[in-house]
Short mmCIF file of C-alpha atoms and ligand atoms in Angstrom, two decimals:
data_model
loop_
_atom_site.label_atom_id
_atom_site.label_comp_id
_atom_site.label_asym_id
_atom_site.label_seq_id
_atom_site.Cartn_x
_atom_site.Cartn_y
_atom_site.Cartn_z
CA MET A 2 19.80 0.85 33.59
CA SER A 3 21.97 3.05 35.80
CA GLU A 4 23.95 5.99 34.31
CA GLN A 5 27.21 4.32 34.66
CA GLN A 6 26.23 1.21 32.87
CA VAL A 7 27.34 0.97 29.10
CA TYR A 8 24.57 0.83 26.68
CA GLU A 9 24.32 -2.52 25.06
CA PRO A 10 22.14 -2.60 21.96
CA ARG A 11 20.13 -5.57 21.47
CA ILE A 12 20.12 -7.14 18.03
CA VAL A 13 17.45 -9.66 16.68
CA ALA A 14 19.30 -11.63 13.99
CA PHE A 15 17.36 -13.46 11.44
CA LEU A 16 19.64 -16.14 10.19
CA CYS A 17 19.07 -18.65 7.31
CA LYS A 18 19.32 -22.25 8.53
CA TRP A 19 21.74 -23.35 5.69
CA CYS A 20 24.29 -20.40 5.64
CA SER A 21 24.37 -17.83 8.21
CA SER A 22 23.20 -19.82 10.91
CA ALA A 23 25.89 -22.40 10.23
CA GLY A 24 28.18 -19.35 9.77
CA SER A 25 27.50 -18.20 13.17
CA ASP A 26 28.26 -21.71 14.54
CA LEU A 27 31.50 -21.69 12.95
CA ALA A 28 32.31 -18.41 14.37
CA GLY A 29 31.48 -20.00 17.68
CA VAL A 30 33.44 -23.28 17.37
CA SER A 31 36.34 -21.33 15.98
CA ARG A 32 36.45 -19.24 19.36
CA ILE A 33 36.25 -16.08 17.34
CA GLN A 34 35.70 -13.25 20.07
CA TYR A 35 32.51 -11.04 19.05
CA PRO A 36 29.98 -9.12 21.02
CA ALA A 37 27.14 -11.07 22.52
CA ASN A 38 24.46 -8.60 21.59
CA ALA A 39 22.62 -10.49 18.75
CA THR A 40 19.80 -12.83 19.67
CA PRO A 41 19.81 -15.33 16.64
CA ILE A 42 16.50 -16.52 15.33
CA THR A 43 16.99 -19.23 12.67
CA VAL A 44 14.56 -19.06 9.71
CA PRO A 45 14.41 -21.74 6.97
CA CYS A 46 15.38 -19.18 4.22
CA THR A 47 15.72 -15.43 4.09
CA GLY A 48 12.93 -15.60 1.48
CA ALA A 49 10.55 -16.78 4.29
CA ILE A 50 11.20 -13.68 6.14
CA SER A 51 8.15 -11.33 6.14
CA PRO A 52 8.57 -7.66 6.63
CA MET A 53 6.16 -8.31 9.53
CA TYR A 54 9.01 -10.01 11.51
CA ILE A 55 11.11 -6.89 11.21
CA MET A 56 8.43 -4.63 12.32
CA SER A 57 7.55 -6.99 15.03
CA ALA A 58 11.10 -7.13 16.36
CA PHE A 59 11.41 -3.45 16.45
CA ASN A 60 7.96 -3.21 18.12
CA LYS A 61 9.08 -5.56 20.81
CA GLY A 62 12.08 -3.33 21.68
CA ALA A 63 15.06 -4.49 19.11
CA ASP A 64 17.67 -1.75 18.97
CA GLY A 65 18.80 -3.25 15.53
CA VAL A 66 17.59 -6.04 13.20
CA LEU A 67 19.97 -8.09 11.08
CA VAL A 68 18.80 -10.49 8.19
CA SER A 69 21.61 -12.74 7.00
CA GLY A 70 21.52 -15.55 4.49
CA CYS A 71 23.35 -17.31 1.72
CA HIS A 72 25.21 -15.61 -1.11
CA ILE A 73 23.32 -14.92 -4.21
CA GLY A 74 23.50 -18.14 -6.27
CA ASP A 75 24.03 -20.30 -3.13
CA CYS A 76 20.38 -20.29 -1.90
CA HIS A 77 19.45 -23.86 -0.88
CA TYR A 78 16.00 -23.11 -2.35
CA ILE A 79 17.64 -21.49 -5.38
CA GLU A 80 15.94 -18.34 -5.43
CA GLY A 81 14.91 -17.56 -1.86
CA ASN A 82 17.47 -14.97 -1.36
CA TYR A 83 16.62 -13.10 -4.64
CA LEU A 84 13.15 -12.55 -3.20
CA ALA A 85 14.51 -11.49 0.18
CA ARG A 86 16.67 -8.98 -1.57
CA ARG A 87 13.65 -7.36 -3.03
CA LYS A 88 11.51 -7.48 -0.13
CA MET A 89 14.09 -6.16 2.33
CA LYS A 90 15.14 -3.52 0.20
CA LEU A 91 11.69 -2.23 0.26
CA ILE A 92 11.16 -2.48 4.05
CA MET A 93 14.53 -0.85 4.44
CA GLU A 94 13.64 2.14 2.38
CA LEU A 95 10.21 2.48 4.07
CA LEU A 96 11.92 2.51 7.54
CA GLU A 97 14.18 5.20 6.41
CA PHE A 98 11.43 7.08 4.97
CA ILE A 99 9.52 7.49 8.23
CA GLY A 100 12.72 8.42 9.87
CA VAL A 101 14.21 5.46 11.40
CA GLU A 102 17.98 5.72 11.45
CA PRO A 103 19.25 3.79 8.49
CA ASN A 104 21.86 2.05 10.71
CA ARG A 105 19.15 0.27 12.67
CA PHE A 106 18.49 -2.46 9.83
CA ARG A 107 21.17 -4.36 8.09
CA MET A 108 21.40 -7.35 5.72
CA SER A 109 24.37 -9.43 4.90
CA TRP A 110 25.12 -12.53 3.01
CA VAL A 111 27.22 -14.90 5.19
CA SER A 112 27.97 -18.51 4.16
CA ALA A 113 28.41 -21.51 6.23
CA ALA A 114 32.24 -21.30 5.71
CA GLU A 115 32.49 -17.49 6.74
CA GLY A 116 32.62 -17.68 10.68
CA ALA A 117 34.98 -14.60 10.67
CA LYS A 118 32.54 -12.58 8.41
CA PHE A 119 29.74 -13.30 10.50
CA ALA A 120 31.73 -11.97 13.74
CA LYS A 121 32.88 -8.92 11.70
CA VAL A 122 29.18 -8.02 10.59
CA VAL A 123 27.86 -8.31 14.25
CA THR A 124 30.78 -6.44 15.53
CA ASP A 125 30.36 -3.62 12.99
CA PHE A 126 26.53 -3.55 13.49
CA VAL A 127 27.07 -3.19 17.23
CA ASN A 128 29.51 -0.30 16.88
CA ASP A 129 27.35 1.47 14.50
CA LEU A 130 24.27 0.94 16.88
CA LYS A 131 25.81 2.25 20.04
CA PRO A 132 26.04 5.92 19.05
CA LEU A 133 22.21 5.71 18.36
CA GLY A 134 21.09 4.95 21.80
CA PRO A 135 18.10 2.73 22.41
CA GLN A 136 15.59 2.52 19.80
CA ASP A 137 12.10 3.90 21.03
CA LYS A 138 10.45 5.17 17.98
CA LEU A 139 8.98 1.79 16.87
CA LYS A 140 8.69 0.23 20.28
CA LYS A 141 5.65 -0.65 22.06
CA ALA A 142 5.09 1.61 25.25
CA GLU A 143 5.22 -0.11 28.34
CA HIS A 144 1.82 0.45 29.62
CA THR A 145 0.01 -1.08 26.51
CA MET B 12 -15.00 15.66 -23.52
CA ILE B 13 -17.06 12.81 -22.54
CA ASN B 14 -20.75 12.91 -23.42
CA ILE B 15 -22.61 11.24 -20.60
CA GLN B 16 -25.32 10.19 -22.87
CA ASP B 17 -22.69 7.79 -24.51
CA ILE B 18 -22.13 6.09 -21.12
CA ARG B 19 -25.77 5.91 -20.40
CA GLU B 20 -26.40 4.51 -23.80
CA THR B 21 -23.99 1.68 -23.39
CA ALA B 22 -25.19 0.69 -20.09
CA ARG B 23 -28.94 0.69 -21.28
CA ASP B 24 -27.89 -1.39 -24.30
CA MET B 25 -25.95 -4.04 -22.34
CA LEU B 26 -28.71 -4.27 -19.76
CA THR B 27 -31.55 -4.49 -22.33
CA LYS B 28 -29.65 -7.29 -24.11
CA GLY B 29 -28.82 -9.04 -20.97
CA GLU B 30 -25.11 -9.19 -21.60
CA VAL B 31 -24.31 -7.82 -18.05
CA ARG B 32 -25.91 -8.57 -14.81
CA ALA B 33 -25.41 -5.00 -13.59
CA VAL B 34 -23.61 -1.74 -14.12
CA ILE B 35 -21.41 -0.26 -11.58
CA GLY B 36 -21.30 3.52 -12.07
CA TYR B 37 -21.72 6.85 -10.48
CA ARG B 38 -24.90 8.79 -9.78
CA ARG B 39 -25.78 12.12 -7.97
CA GLY B 40 -25.48 11.61 -4.37
CA SER B 41 -27.35 13.19 -1.51
CA ARG B 42 -24.62 15.30 -0.03
CA GLY B 43 -24.18 18.48 -1.99
CA MET B 44 -22.60 18.17 -5.35
CA LEU B 45 -20.88 14.72 -4.67
CA ALA B 46 -21.39 11.74 -6.90
CA GLU B 47 -21.90 8.40 -5.33
CA PRO B 48 -21.63 4.85 -6.33
CA THR B 49 -24.55 3.11 -7.92
CA PHE B 50 -25.52 -0.42 -9.07
CA ILE B 51 -28.00 -0.56 -11.74
CA THR B 52 -29.61 -3.68 -12.84
CA SER B 53 -32.46 -2.39 -15.22
CA ALA B 54 -32.14 -0.40 -18.50
CA GLU B 55 -34.62 2.42 -16.93
CA GLN B 56 -31.94 3.25 -14.36
CA ALA B 57 -29.32 4.09 -16.92
CA ASP B 58 -30.28 7.68 -17.02
CA GLU B 59 -29.12 8.00 -13.39
CA LEU B 60 -25.42 7.70 -14.38
CA VAL B 61 -23.38 10.76 -14.09
CA TRP B 62 -19.73 11.81 -14.96
CA ASP B 63 -18.18 14.71 -13.21
CA PRO B 64 -15.09 15.71 -11.26
CA THR B 65 -16.40 14.09 -7.99
CA CYS B 66 -16.59 10.51 -9.47
CA PHE B 67 -13.30 9.99 -7.31
CA HIS B 68 -14.45 6.54 -5.95
CA ASN B 69 -12.52 3.45 -7.16
CA LEU B 70 -15.48 1.32 -8.07
CA SER B 71 -13.45 -1.84 -8.38
CA LEU B 72 -14.08 -2.25 -4.72
CA TYR B 73 -17.43 -3.45 -5.57
CA LEU B 74 -16.19 -6.04 -7.96
CA VAL B 75 -14.60 -7.53 -4.86
CA HIS B 76 -17.66 -7.19 -2.85
CA ASP B 77 -19.53 -8.82 -5.57
CA ARG B 78 -17.30 -11.74 -5.67
CA LYS B 79 -17.10 -12.18 -1.95
CA PHE B 80 -21.02 -12.29 -2.08
CA LEU B 81 -21.34 -14.80 -4.69
CA ALA B 82 -18.86 -16.99 -2.92
CA HIS B 83 -20.81 -16.48 0.26
CA ILE B 84 -24.15 -17.50 -1.40
CA ARG B 85 -22.32 -20.26 -3.42
CA LYS B 86 -23.20 -19.03 -6.69
CA ASN B 87 -21.38 -18.65 -9.88
CA ALA B 88 -21.81 -15.44 -11.89
CA GLU B 89 -24.31 -15.89 -14.78
CA ALA B 90 -23.12 -12.70 -16.74
CA PRO B 91 -20.29 -10.21 -16.57
CA VAL B 92 -20.57 -7.10 -14.59
CA ALA B 93 -20.00 -3.76 -16.15
CA ILE B 94 -18.08 -1.11 -14.45
CA VAL B 95 -17.19 2.58 -15.03
CA ALA B 96 -13.46 2.86 -14.69
CA LYS B 97 -10.91 5.71 -14.83
CA GLY B 98 -7.24 5.11 -15.67
CA CYS B 99 -6.22 4.31 -12.06
CA ASP B 100 -9.36 2.15 -11.29
CA ALA B 101 -8.75 0.21 -14.50
CA ARG B 102 -5.30 -0.54 -13.15
CA SER B 103 -6.58 -1.87 -10.02
CA ILE B 104 -8.79 -4.07 -11.99
CA VAL B 105 -5.68 -5.27 -13.98
CA VAL B 106 -4.10 -6.16 -10.56
CA LEU B 107 -7.07 -7.92 -9.40
CA MET B 108 -7.10 -10.09 -12.42
CA GLN B 109 -3.17 -10.41 -12.35
CA GLU B 110 -3.76 -11.93 -8.76
CA HIS B 111 -6.60 -14.28 -10.29
CA TYR B 112 -9.30 -12.73 -8.04
CA PHE B 113 -11.76 -12.65 -11.10
CA LYS B 114 -11.25 -13.35 -14.72
CA ARG B 115 -11.11 -10.96 -17.65
CA GLU B 116 -14.43 -12.28 -19.04
CA ASP B 117 -16.14 -11.63 -15.80
CA VAL B 118 -15.83 -7.86 -16.19
CA TYR B 119 -16.84 -5.53 -18.73
CA ILE B 120 -14.71 -2.33 -18.51
CA ILE B 121 -16.53 0.95 -19.54
CA GLY B 122 -13.25 3.17 -19.47
CA VAL B 123 -13.55 6.89 -18.98
CA SER B 124 -10.38 9.09 -19.78
CA CYS B 125 -9.61 11.86 -17.24
CA GLU B 126 -8.34 13.75 -20.46
CA GLY B 127 -6.58 16.85 -19.31
CA THR B 128 -7.80 16.91 -15.76
CA GLY B 129 -8.58 14.41 -13.06
CA VAL B 130 -10.93 14.37 -9.97
CA LEU B 131 -11.46 17.09 -7.44
CA ASP B 132 -9.80 17.40 -3.98
CA GLU B 133 -12.48 18.51 -1.65
CA ARG B 134 -10.02 19.83 0.73
CA LYS B 135 -8.35 22.14 -1.97
CA LEU B 136 -11.91 23.25 -3.10
CA ALA B 137 -12.87 24.32 0.47
CA LYS B 138 -10.04 26.82 0.60
CA HIS B 139 -11.16 28.31 -2.88
CA LEU B 140 -15.04 28.52 -1.99
CA ASN B 141 -14.54 30.04 1.50
CA GLY B 142 -17.39 28.47 3.21
CA ALA B 143 -19.69 28.63 0.14
CA GLN B 144 -21.26 25.53 -1.13
CA ALA B 145 -21.29 24.15 -4.48
CA SER B 146 -24.29 22.23 -5.65
CA ASN B 147 -22.88 20.88 -8.98
CA VAL B 148 -19.51 20.66 -10.63
CA ALA B 149 -18.79 19.91 -14.37
CA PHE B 150 -15.75 19.36 -16.62
CA ASP B 151 -14.93 22.02 -19.02
CA GLY B 152 -11.67 21.51 -20.91
CA GLY B 153 -9.04 22.44 -18.43
CA ASP B 154 -11.59 23.94 -15.88
CA PHE B 155 -14.02 22.73 -13.47
CA VAL B 156 -17.31 24.99 -13.43
CA PHE B 157 -19.09 24.95 -10.14
CA THR B 158 -22.52 26.09 -9.39
CA THR B 159 -22.88 27.94 -6.30
CA ALA B 160 -25.73 30.05 -4.72
CA GLU B 161 -23.95 33.07 -5.91
CA GLY B 162 -23.90 31.93 -9.41
CA GLU B 163 -21.25 29.94 -11.53
CA LYS B 164 -17.74 29.65 -10.55
CA ARG B 165 -15.11 28.61 -12.89
CA LEU B 166 -11.71 27.47 -11.57
CA PRO B 167 -8.64 26.02 -13.40
CA ALA B 168 -8.89 22.37 -12.55
CA ARG B 169 -5.25 22.14 -11.61
CA GLU B 170 -5.82 24.45 -8.68
CA VAL B 171 -8.46 22.08 -7.11
CA MET B 172 -7.33 18.70 -8.51
CA ALA B 173 -6.13 15.91 -6.30
CA ASP B 174 -2.35 15.59 -6.12
CA ARG B 175 -2.44 12.15 -7.68
CA CYS B 176 -4.14 13.41 -10.79
CA LEU B 177 -1.73 16.34 -11.24
CA GLU B 178 1.07 13.57 -11.18
CA CYS B 179 -0.88 11.08 -12.94
CA ARG B 180 1.31 9.46 -15.77
CA ILE B 181 -1.45 7.59 -17.59
CA PRO B 182 -4.87 9.39 -17.21
CA PHE B 183 -6.43 6.86 -19.36
CA PRO B 184 -7.72 3.19 -18.74
CA ARG B 185 -5.71 1.05 -21.13
CA GLU B 186 -7.49 -1.98 -20.35
CA HIS B 187 -10.98 -1.54 -21.40
CA ASN B 188 -13.95 -2.93 -23.54
CA ILE B 189 -15.12 0.37 -24.64
CA VAL B 190 -13.63 3.75 -23.59
CA PHE B 191 -14.83 7.31 -23.72
CA GLY B 192 -12.80 10.34 -24.10
CA GLU B 193 -9.36 11.06 -25.65
CA ASP B 194 -6.29 9.48 -24.56
CA LYS B 195 -3.99 12.42 -23.13
CA THR B 196 -1.21 10.25 -21.78
CA GLY B 197 1.60 12.45 -21.50
CA ARG B 198 -0.46 15.58 -20.40
CA GLN B 199 1.58 15.71 -17.08
CA LEU B 200 0.45 18.53 -15.10
CA GLU B 201 3.22 17.97 -12.39
CA ALA B 202 6.40 15.69 -12.35
CA PRO B 203 5.48 12.19 -11.30
CA PHE B 204 6.14 11.82 -7.54
CA ALA B 205 6.20 15.53 -7.12
CA ALA B 206 4.53 15.68 -3.63
CA LEU B 207 6.79 12.62 -2.40
CA THR B 208 10.01 14.43 -3.89
CA ARG B 209 9.14 17.54 -1.79
CA PHE B 210 8.62 15.45 1.33
CA GLU B 211 11.95 13.38 1.09
CA ALA B 212 13.95 16.50 0.78
CA GLN B 213 13.85 16.83 4.32
CA GLY B 214 16.07 15.09 6.89
CA THR B 215 15.57 11.86 8.89
CA GLY B 216 14.80 13.99 12.05
CA ALA B 217 12.03 16.19 10.24
CA ARG B 218 10.61 12.93 8.55
CA TRP B 219 10.06 11.37 11.86
CA ASP B 220 8.65 14.37 13.50
CA PHE B 221 5.97 14.39 10.58
CA TRP B 222 5.38 10.71 10.69
CA SER B 223 5.16 10.32 14.51
CA HIS B 224 2.72 13.11 14.64
CA HIS B 225 0.42 11.40 12.05
CA PHE B 226 1.03 7.86 13.58
CA ASP B 227 -0.37 9.28 16.87
CA ARG B 228 -3.32 10.61 15.15
CA CYS B 229 -4.52 7.46 13.47
CA ILE B 230 -7.70 6.20 15.11
CA ARG B 231 -7.44 2.59 13.56
CA CYS B 232 -10.94 2.83 12.10
CA PHE B 233 -9.62 0.82 9.23
CA ALA B 234 -11.44 3.08 6.73
CA CYS B 235 -8.27 2.98 4.59
CA ARG B 236 -8.42 -0.89 4.57
CA SER B 237 -12.17 -0.98 3.88
CA VAL B 238 -12.15 1.25 0.83
CA CYS B 239 -9.07 -0.34 -0.69
CA PRO B 240 -9.82 -2.75 -3.47
CA MET B 241 -6.53 -4.34 -2.87
CA CYS B 242 -7.19 -4.94 0.73
CA TYR B 243 -9.43 -7.97 -0.13
CA CYS B 244 -8.03 -10.51 2.23
CA ASP B 245 -10.67 -12.60 4.22
CA GLU B 246 -8.55 -12.30 7.26
CA CYS B 247 -6.18 -9.43 7.62
CA VAL B 248 -3.10 -9.95 9.59
CA VAL B 249 -4.07 -7.08 11.70
CA ASP B 250 -7.05 -8.93 13.16
CA SER B 251 -6.05 -12.04 15.19
CA ILE B 252 -9.24 -13.76 14.64
CA THR B 253 -7.89 -16.75 13.35
CA PHE B 254 -7.00 -17.97 16.57
CA PRO B 255 -9.30 -21.14 17.28
CA VAL B 256 -10.79 -21.13 20.81
CA THR B 257 -12.09 -24.58 21.92
CA THR B 258 -13.12 -25.79 25.24
CA GLU B 259 -9.50 -26.97 25.89
CA THR B 260 -7.93 -23.34 25.30
CA THR B 261 -6.73 -22.17 28.39
CA ALA B 262 -6.71 -18.46 29.49
CA GLU B 263 -2.86 -18.45 29.14
CA ASP B 264 -3.21 -19.92 25.66
CA LYS B 265 -5.46 -17.14 24.77
CA ALA B 266 -3.13 -14.59 26.28
CA ASN B 267 -0.14 -15.99 24.44
CA ARG B 268 -1.51 -16.16 21.08
CA ILE B 269 0.47 -14.49 18.29
CA ARG B 270 -0.61 -11.03 17.80
CA TRP B 271 1.33 -9.18 15.36
CA ILE B 272 -0.36 -5.99 16.01
CA GLU B 273 -2.42 -4.99 19.14
CA ARG B 274 -5.75 -3.39 18.45
CA SER B 275 -5.18 -0.47 20.54
CA ALA B 276 -4.72 2.78 18.60
CA VAL B 277 -1.31 3.83 19.99
CA ARG B 278 1.59 4.88 18.02
CA SER B 279 3.70 1.76 17.96
CA GLU B 280 0.65 -0.28 16.97
CA ASN B 281 -0.45 2.32 14.22
CA ILE B 282 3.03 2.25 12.81
CA THR B 283 3.05 -1.46 12.45
CA TYR B 284 -0.21 -1.38 10.99
CA LEU B 285 0.49 1.33 8.30
CA MET B 286 3.91 0.05 7.47
CA THR B 287 2.61 -3.56 6.98
CA ARG B 288 -0.23 -2.07 4.81
CA ALA B 289 2.21 -0.26 2.74
CA MET B 290 4.32 -3.33 2.26
CA HIS B 291 1.37 -5.33 1.38
CA LEU B 292 0.26 -2.82 -1.11
CA ALA B 293 3.73 -2.41 -2.82
CA GLY B 294 3.50 -3.11 -6.59
CA ARG B 295 -0.54 -3.54 -6.17
CA CYS B 296 -1.49 0.00 -5.27
CA THR B 297 -2.30 2.05 -8.28
CA ASP B 298 -2.59 5.31 -6.60
CA CYS B 299 -6.35 5.52 -6.69
CA GLY B 300 -6.22 7.90 -3.64
CA GLU B 301 -9.17 6.37 -1.87
CA CYS B 302 -7.51 5.46 1.21
CA GLU B 303 -6.19 8.90 1.95
CA ARG B 304 -9.74 10.36 1.05
CA ALA B 305 -11.52 8.11 3.45
CA CYS B 306 -9.15 8.64 6.24
CA PRO B 307 -11.23 10.85 8.80
CA VAL B 308 -8.08 12.34 10.23
CA ASN B 309 -6.20 12.95 7.14
CA VAL B 310 -3.34 10.47 7.67
CA PRO B 311 -0.99 11.19 4.52
CA ILE B 312 -1.32 7.44 3.63
CA ARG B 313 -0.63 8.27 -0.09
CA LEU B 314 2.97 9.21 0.95
CA LEU B 315 3.68 5.71 2.13
CA ASN B 316 1.99 3.99 -0.97
CA ASN B 317 3.78 6.46 -3.39
CA LYS B 318 7.07 5.74 -1.87
CA MET B 319 6.74 2.03 -2.59
CA GLU B 320 5.48 2.88 -5.96
CA ARG B 321 8.51 4.82 -6.76
CA GLU B 322 10.93 2.29 -5.33
CA ALA B 323 9.22 -0.56 -7.37
CA ARG B 324 9.56 1.68 -10.41
CA GLU B 325 13.11 2.93 -9.97
CA GLN B 326 14.81 -0.13 -8.49
CA PHE B 327 12.93 -2.82 -10.05
CA GLY B 328 11.34 -1.16 -13.02
CA PHE B 329 8.06 -2.34 -11.98
CA GLU B 330 4.90 -0.69 -12.84
CA PRO B 331 1.51 -1.79 -10.90
CA GLY B 332 -1.43 -2.56 -13.13
CA ALA B 333 0.54 -2.66 -16.45
CA SER B 334 -0.35 -6.11 -17.52
CA ILE B 335 -2.72 -8.98 -16.63
CA GLY B 336 -0.21 -11.71 -17.14
CA GLY B 337 2.96 -10.09 -15.66
CA PRO B 338 4.53 -11.24 -12.41
CA SER B 339 3.91 -9.52 -9.11
CA LEU B 340 6.42 -7.29 -7.36
CA VAL B 341 7.37 -9.40 -4.54
CA ALA B 342 7.03 -12.76 -5.87
CA SER B 343 9.50 -11.99 -8.93
CA PHE B 344 13.11 -10.80 -9.15
CA LEU B 345 15.72 -9.72 -11.57
CA ASP B 346 19.48 -10.70 -11.60
CA ARG B 347 20.11 -6.91 -11.71
CA ASP B 348 17.96 -5.97 -8.76
CA PRO B 349 20.19 -3.75 -6.55
CA GLY B 350 22.14 -5.61 -3.84
CA ASP B 351 24.83 -3.11 -2.90
CA PHE B 352 23.04 -2.50 0.40
CA ILE B 353 23.77 -5.99 1.48
CA ARG B 354 27.23 -6.44 3.35
S1 SF4 C 6 -5.01 9.40 -10.94
FE1 SF4 C 6 -4.98 9.55 -13.18
S2 SF4 C 6 -6.62 8.09 -13.91
FE2 SF4 C 6 -6.92 8.36 -11.77
S3 SF4 C 6 -8.31 9.93 -11.55
FE3 SF4 C 6 -6.69 11.03 -11.41
S4 SF4 C 6 -5.98 11.75 -13.69
FE4 SF4 C 6 -7.62 10.03 -13.89
S1 SF4 C 7 -5.02 5.89 8.78
FE1 SF4 C 7 -6.88 6.92 8.74
S2 SF4 C 7 -8.38 5.61 7.83
FE2 SF4 C 7 -6.59 4.34 8.31
S3 SF4 C 7 -7.02 3.40 10.29
FE3 SF4 C 7 -5.96 5.21 10.63
S4 SF4 C 7 -7.49 6.81 10.89
FE4 SF4 C 7 -8.49 5.03 9.89
S1 SF4 C 8 -3.72 1.79 -1.18
FE1 SF4 C 8 -5.31 3.50 -1.40
S2 SF4 C 8 -4.38 4.33 -3.39
FE2 SF4 C 8 -3.71 2.42 -3.16
S3 SF4 C 8 -5.15 1.02 -4.27
FE3 SF4 C 8 -5.69 1.08 -2.16
S4 SF4 C 8 -7.16 2.59 -1.79
FE4 SF4 C 8 -6.14 3.02 -3.71
#
């Protein structure tokens, strides 16, 4: 990256199939403008997201990780997002604990009808990540 | 005060009657004053048993080994195994039973109370002894009494005790078949999570400086995993040994197999390992302190586990090893779990 180029954070977004993934589609078909920094990975349910996925995304160079799913009460599998809420809280606390900037990890509830909200979540995340610069704390060194 | 003869008598009696297959306890070791684990199977060996401030080992690890061994030789246990367990050890046993690793009737818990003290921290002791060697150590009320070449040396236990014992909330094995020593729950020598609180008072930058230094130092010997009774998985996510290699497997397939963590001991991989381990122990670690003690390079692993323990307690009202029938931390939830961090 040359000096002049603007830094564009890379976000790995774990989106649940039933809500947030559909929400991101809606943002697209509604032609809402939002930054193209997030690489979506569709998962069946936020409850299926292992903290390992998050560590792995950072390990492979993600500048930020987003986890998004159905609102509480709307989970397709009834309670998957309740389980996610606990696990994600724990990994979030642990990341902050070792000194990773809190703004590098984010969680949101975005329903299939909330295209505009999805666009806002990504936009806000990108804006918060930009001042932090590239994430190199958890990233695998090039030579390994 | 616990009279060691009572523990020996219990072991002797059960072995004589054939009520247990073996007694897992502590005996005098071959390295200075330190006790070591012992597995006794005959009544005559009962006199080997000792109980002193160097009985740090969490012996429930050997219940796990025993079960793995029985599975390997395809045998069922003929009788239970008895085990000497401190408060934190007994809580590990409870977690193992909660996870259906074995049944309550498979184990006979000989509980020992830490009463007003706990176990020794060798590193703290080394500073006090100034290079001298102790050949023996005994509990004596609030003191530890050491036998050295220059004679007897008495130190207030709280100066040389492990941090976790100072902060221990329940220095008593509530789950037991028989128990020795008084229940002094509430004797609290330091506030719970005191060391953690001191560490967390620092800012993000200072915390990262501290951890990156320690993550660099880890040599990935996996001693922390080997010594932990909760790390019982047959295949750890860290080892990518589950990948089936057949004659059809191409070099490319091998190269592209999923490796969550590389084996090389470099910072990024050490972080992924230690963070994953902390997550996998959340709600299961009972702060027995063995991982940190076993670490050859003194990575402060306890802080990570302690952090998870405190979050579990404060955010979710969860206490590891509290009850055999209770739910596990990450497989349960409450409506009132915090959610205000979610946008
Ligand atoms: S942590 Fe508590 S129960 Fe465990 S050895 Fe120390 S004082 Fe005893
Ligand atoms: S933390 Fe310590 S005990 Fe664990 S793998 Fe690293 S060096 Fe070994
Ligand atoms: S993680 Fe460490 S302190 Fe916790 S149960 Fe395992 S060995 Fe004991």
